[in-house]
Amino acid sequence: MVQKYQSPVRVYKHPFELIMAAYERRFPTCPLIPMFVDSDIINEHKSEDGAIHVIERRCKLDIDAPRLLKKIAGVDYVYFIQKNSLNRRERTLHIEAHNETFSSRVIIKEHCSYTVHPDNEDWTCFEQSASLDIRSFFGFESTVEKIAMKQYTSSIKKGKEIIEYYLKQLEREGITFVPRWTPPDARKPKCGTSQPRRPASLAINIPDSAAKEGSSSKEIPNTSSSPSETTAETPDDKLDADYIKRYLGDLTPIQESCLIRLRQWLQETHKGKIPKDEHILRFLRARDFNIDKAREILCQSLTWRKQHQVDYILDTWNPPQVLQDYYAGGWHHHDKDGRPLYVLRLGQMDTKGLVRALGEEALLRYVLSINEEGLRRCEENTKVFGRPISSWTCLVDLEGLNMRHLWRPGVKALLRIIEVVEANYPETLGRLLILRAPRVFPVLWTLVSPFIDDNTRKKFLIYAGNDYQGPGGLLDYIDKEIIPDFLGGECMCEVPEGGLVPKSLYRTAEELENEDIKLWTETIYQSASVFKGAPHEVLIQIVDASSVITWDFDVCKGDIVFNIFHSKRAPQPPKKDSLGAHSITSPGGNNVQLIDKVWQLGRDYSMVESPLICKEGESVQGSHVTRWPGFYILQWKFHNMPACATTNLPRVDDVLASLQVSSHKCKVMYYTEVIGSEDFRGSMTSLESSHSGFSQLSAATTSSSQSHSSSMISRWRFC
């Protein structure tokens, strides 16, 4: 398996030329990198004007590996080839490196670049990427991979320190500025003037152009105590190291790389808005930074949010009065770490009465609104306290808990809520304080604990009786002045006291069932199943030419091909025969086929768009301006993996991919709309009016106002 690494952007608040002067001092060897023993120049090239300088070095490394492994490998040192391409005119340095030792067994590639910051020409950006592919190594592949990753991570951490070390060394020598390169013609002194002398200190390991020009320009002061500290935005919507530390926390280089790579994948497959970085990071943490696993649950969550319009709960859904009066929970200041604090008086809450009066889905929706409010409060506290806060603390008071709370439908509703929250709000609970746990609590804990993630369970602190008042209790986590009054504190807590829900508010099972269905079917999206040999098709009748058909769909499972057809005559309505040849109903959604098998492409119907292959997890949005009236058919078809071009046998990857789609089944969630051409203002606008958005968790919008004469199809992120 190929291991990949992508660094965030590191920003130095120093000009490019000064950074190059510091960088050159790393050679031929660097005392700050003990394993970097030596380096020799094996090739060098300079352009006539001095703007281009290419150096190729052979670097000797002493890898920290077990003696036995070195003996088996038969080497004491590892050699790398490094090529540095400096362009003084463009102010860029590109570094490419690869291993020379064991190049047939292990392939290591690295690319680094120093460039000028796009928003400040006196700052320098640094980026780094690498890949490691261990094909074979005497049966020690896993060991070599761990050693390589450990060594590389260590060198990444030291990279910043090394530049800062040599910058300070230059400063001690009186070098705080290096002039930029200028063409040779511009360096000739005018008549009657003399060329300024170059200070002696500038002769040490700095670019040739600087040495020739001198130091007549103004000195650029260092406005920051740290040469890499910056609050500027990063080029091309990339992440810089200081932004990560300020808003996301301390991450290891590998964790930073996982975040950047998953973010890049979302940018490529979901054009438009994507979740904010802190939300992506939550899913990575929930899966121990396994990118594939985190990507899977994140895509499922984004689809779920979009289908049920969770982003708009805080703005469009008003909790019933019963919840406002009898749900004994609410937000209450923050804990000592700055996390928002949510107080839940579960022992005083009539869970049976709430379920009987509202139903399971209304309770679930209310809990979702609480979590959405928690995300908003985390953002606010991050700004207020000046450090990353991505989770909240929950204080649960169990005084009054009894067998009534173990009512089976109530426990079922609780388990459902836990399941949904665990899947869509991972790593949002920073700490759970359970106070005054009664004797019946172990019974409840036995029922719910199997449904709680192991990482979440570690955050639980349980206190029986008044133990929370002693050492290691509430005062360790919450300031004394904000401890609620009902726990013996002095702060008035505005959380409702709960109490029994009047039976006059109870509703019948039929009423609750209808209400539950209404709550979760209020969505503009429909679900459909796509089978091998059985595509799903949607018929749209167009009366006025130049109408605009818009669509927005997500590929929830498998890979599909999206087609648009036109026919002058209407297809026959789908027949629901016993074999289900034209219409299939499945738990995952309907399957409707409209194009009759006797129809011929080009005679009975025509293709108006090129087929679009859509991969699992992608979100696709587009529009088609109709040219003729008639009947248009949108088709989602199962995508068959192509066989290898040189053989009739399928490839191994194709076979494995086909096995991932059980019974050759795919799932799509879609929405279509027909808009008059005079009302159409681009595909993004048309679908924004239908709330196809991902506003709460998204960082930025990339909208497009282009409207093609025929169509526009784009993969985009959940907006």
PDB file of N, CA, C and O in Angstrom, residues 396-399 433-439 441-442 461-470:
ATOM      1  N   VAL A 396     -25.315  15.579  33.398  1.00  0.00           N
ATOM      2  CA  VAL A 396     -26.588  14.865  33.521  1.00  0.00           C
ATOM      3  C   VAL A 396     -26.856  14.592  34.998  1.00  0.00           C
ATOM      4  O   VAL A 396     -26.084  13.895  35.662  1.00  0.00           O
ATOM      5  N   ASP A 397     -27.958  15.151  35.486  1.00  0.00           N
ATOM      6  CA  ASP A 397     -28.360  14.925  36.874  1.00  0.00           C
ATOM      7  C   ASP A 397     -29.423  13.826  36.903  1.00  0.00           C
ATOM      8  O   ASP A 397     -30.488  13.959  36.284  1.00  0.00           O
ATOM      9  N   LEU A 398     -29.130  12.723  37.609  1.00  0.00           N
ATOM     10  CA  LEU A 398     -30.020  11.565  37.607  1.00  0.00           C
ATOM     11  C   LEU A 398     -30.882  11.475  38.869  1.00  0.00           C
ATOM     12  O   LEU A 398     -31.546  10.459  39.081  1.00  0.00           O
ATOM     13  N   GLU A 399     -30.884  12.510  39.690  1.00  0.00           N
ATOM     14  CA  GLU A 399     -31.742  12.452  40.870  1.00  0.00           C
ATOM     15  C   GLU A 399     -33.203  12.335  40.432  1.00  0.00           C
ATOM     16  O   GLU A 399     -33.697  13.137  39.626  1.00  0.00           O
ATOM     17  N   LEU A 433     -20.577  14.331  32.492  1.00  0.00           N
ATOM     18  CA  LEU A 433     -20.588  14.232  33.945  1.00  0.00           C
ATOM     19  C   LEU A 433     -21.957  13.720  34.382  1.00  0.00           C
ATOM     20  O   LEU A 433     -22.968  14.404  34.208  1.00  0.00           O
ATOM     21  N   ILE A 434     -21.998  12.516  34.923  1.00  0.00           N
ATOM     22  CA  ILE A 434     -23.249  11.913  35.386  1.00  0.00           C
ATOM     23  C   ILE A 434     -23.268  11.996  36.910  1.00  0.00           C
ATOM     24  O   ILE A 434     -22.432  11.385  37.594  1.00  0.00           O
ATOM     25  N   LEU A 435     -24.224  12.755  37.453  1.00  0.00           N
ATOM     26  CA  LEU A 435     -24.270  13.028  38.888  1.00  0.00           C
ATOM     27  C   LEU A 435     -25.458  12.340  39.542  1.00  0.00           C
ATOM     28  O   LEU A 435     -26.505  12.119  38.925  1.00  0.00           O
ATOM     29  N   ARG A 436     -25.269  12.023  40.815  1.00  0.00           N
ATOM     30  CA  ARG A 436     -26.321  11.464  41.681  1.00  0.00           C
ATOM     31  C   ARG A 436     -26.970  10.240  41.042  1.00  0.00           C
ATOM     32  O   ARG A 436     -28.189  10.135  40.943  1.00  0.00           O
ATOM     33  N   ALA A 437     -26.112   9.326  40.583  1.00  0.00           N
ATOM     34  CA  ALA A 437     -26.610   8.101  39.949  1.00  0.00           C
ATOM     35  C   ALA A 437     -27.255   7.203  41.001  1.00  0.00           C
ATOM     36  O   ALA A 437     -26.599   6.812  41.970  1.00  0.00           O
ATOM     37  N   PRO A 438     -28.520   6.834  40.828  1.00  0.00           N
ATOM     38  CA  PRO A 438     -29.205   5.980  41.807  1.00  0.00           C
ATOM     39  C   PRO A 438     -28.919   4.503  41.549  1.00  0.00           C
ATOM     40  O   PRO A 438     -28.188   4.139  40.630  1.00  0.00           O
ATOM     41  N   ARG A 439     -29.554   3.637  42.343  1.00  0.00           N
ATOM     42  CA  ARG A 439     -29.305   2.212  42.223  1.00  0.00           C
ATOM     43  C   ARG A 439     -29.808   1.655  40.893  1.00  0.00           C
ATOM     44  O   ARG A 439     -29.298   0.636  40.412  1.00  0.00           O
ATOM     45  N   PHE A 441     -29.524   2.989  38.078  1.00  0.00           N
ATOM     46  CA  PHE A 441     -28.702   3.421  36.940  1.00  0.00           C
ATOM     47  C   PHE A 441     -27.953   2.278  36.262  1.00  0.00           C
ATOM     48  O   PHE A 441     -27.874   2.240  35.028  1.00  0.00           O
ATOM     49  N   PRO A 442     -27.362   1.312  36.987  1.00  0.00           N
ATOM     50  CA  PRO A 442     -26.660   0.218  36.300  1.00  0.00           C
ATOM     51  C   PRO A 442     -27.540  -0.529  35.308  1.00  0.00           C
ATOM     52  O   PRO A 442     -27.042  -1.027  34.291  1.00  0.00           O
ATOM     53  N   LEU A 461     -17.828  10.330  33.243  1.00  0.00           N
ATOM     54  CA  LEU A 461     -17.456  10.358  34.658  1.00  0.00           C
ATOM     55  C   LEU A 461     -18.742  10.225  35.460  1.00  0.00           C
ATOM     56  O   LEU A 461     -19.654  11.045  35.337  1.00  0.00           O
ATOM     57  N   ILE A 462     -18.825   9.183  36.280  1.00  0.00           N
ATOM     58  CA  ILE A 462     -20.066   8.862  36.985  1.00  0.00           C
ATOM     59  C   ILE A 462     -19.856   9.044  38.483  1.00  0.00           C
ATOM     60  O   ILE A 462     -18.891   8.515  39.066  1.00  0.00           O
ATOM     61  N   TYR A 463     -20.770   9.802  39.118  1.00  0.00           N
ATOM     62  CA  TYR A 463     -20.710  10.063  40.553  1.00  0.00           C
ATOM     63  C   TYR A 463     -22.007   9.582  41.200  1.00  0.00           C
ATOM     64  O   TYR A 463     -23.099   9.915  40.727  1.00  0.00           O
ATOM     65  N   ALA A 464     -21.891   8.821  42.265  1.00  0.00           N
ATOM     66  CA  ALA A 464     -23.061   8.381  43.014  1.00  0.00           C
ATOM     67  C   ALA A 464     -23.267   9.293  44.220  1.00  0.00           C
ATOM     68  O   ALA A 464     -22.302   9.815  44.803  1.00  0.00           O
ATOM     69  N   GLY A 465     -24.527   9.499  44.584  1.00  0.00           N
ATOM     70  CA  GLY A 465     -24.845  10.326  45.753  1.00  0.00           C
ATOM     71  C   GLY A 465     -24.262  11.721  45.646  1.00  0.00           C
ATOM     72  O   GLY A 465     -24.408  12.404  44.630  1.00  0.00           O
ATOM     73  N   ASN A 466     -23.555  12.138  46.704  1.00  0.00           N
ATOM     74  CA  ASN A 466     -22.948  13.471  46.741  1.00  0.00           C
ATOM     75  C   ASN A 466     -21.447  13.439  46.465  1.00  0.00           C
ATOM     76  O   ASN A 466     -20.729  14.378  46.823  1.00  0.00           O
ATOM     77  N   ASP A 467     -20.987  12.368  45.841  1.00  0.00           N
ATOM     78  CA  ASP A 467     -19.553  12.262  45.550  1.00  0.00           C
ATOM     79  C   ASP A 467     -19.057  13.404  44.668  1.00  0.00           C
ATOM     80  O   ASP A 467     -17.867  13.754  44.708  1.00  0.00           O
ATOM     81  N   TYR A 468     -19.943  13.994  43.881  1.00  0.00           N
ATOM     82  CA  TYR A 468     -19.526  15.070  42.965  1.00  0.00           C
ATOM     83  C   TYR A 468     -19.063  16.311  43.714  1.00  0.00           C
ATOM     84  O   TYR A 468     -18.420  17.198  43.140  1.00  0.00           O
ATOM     85  N   GLN A 469     -19.386  16.397  45.026  1.00  0.00           N
ATOM     86  CA  GLN A 469     -18.995  17.565  45.810  1.00  0.00           C
ATOM     87  C   GLN A 469     -17.589  17.428  46.401  1.00  0.00           C
ATOM     88  O   GLN A 469     -17.036  18.396  46.912  1.00  0.00           O
ATOM     89  N   GLY A 470     -17.014  16.226  46.331  1.00  0.00           N
ATOM     90  CA  GLY A 470     -15.702  15.998  46.919  1.00  0.00           C
ATOM     91  C   GLY A 470     -14.570  16.192  45.924  1.00  0.00           C
ATOM     92  O   GLY A 470     -14.760  16.711  44.811  1.00  0.00           O
TER      93      GLY A 470
END
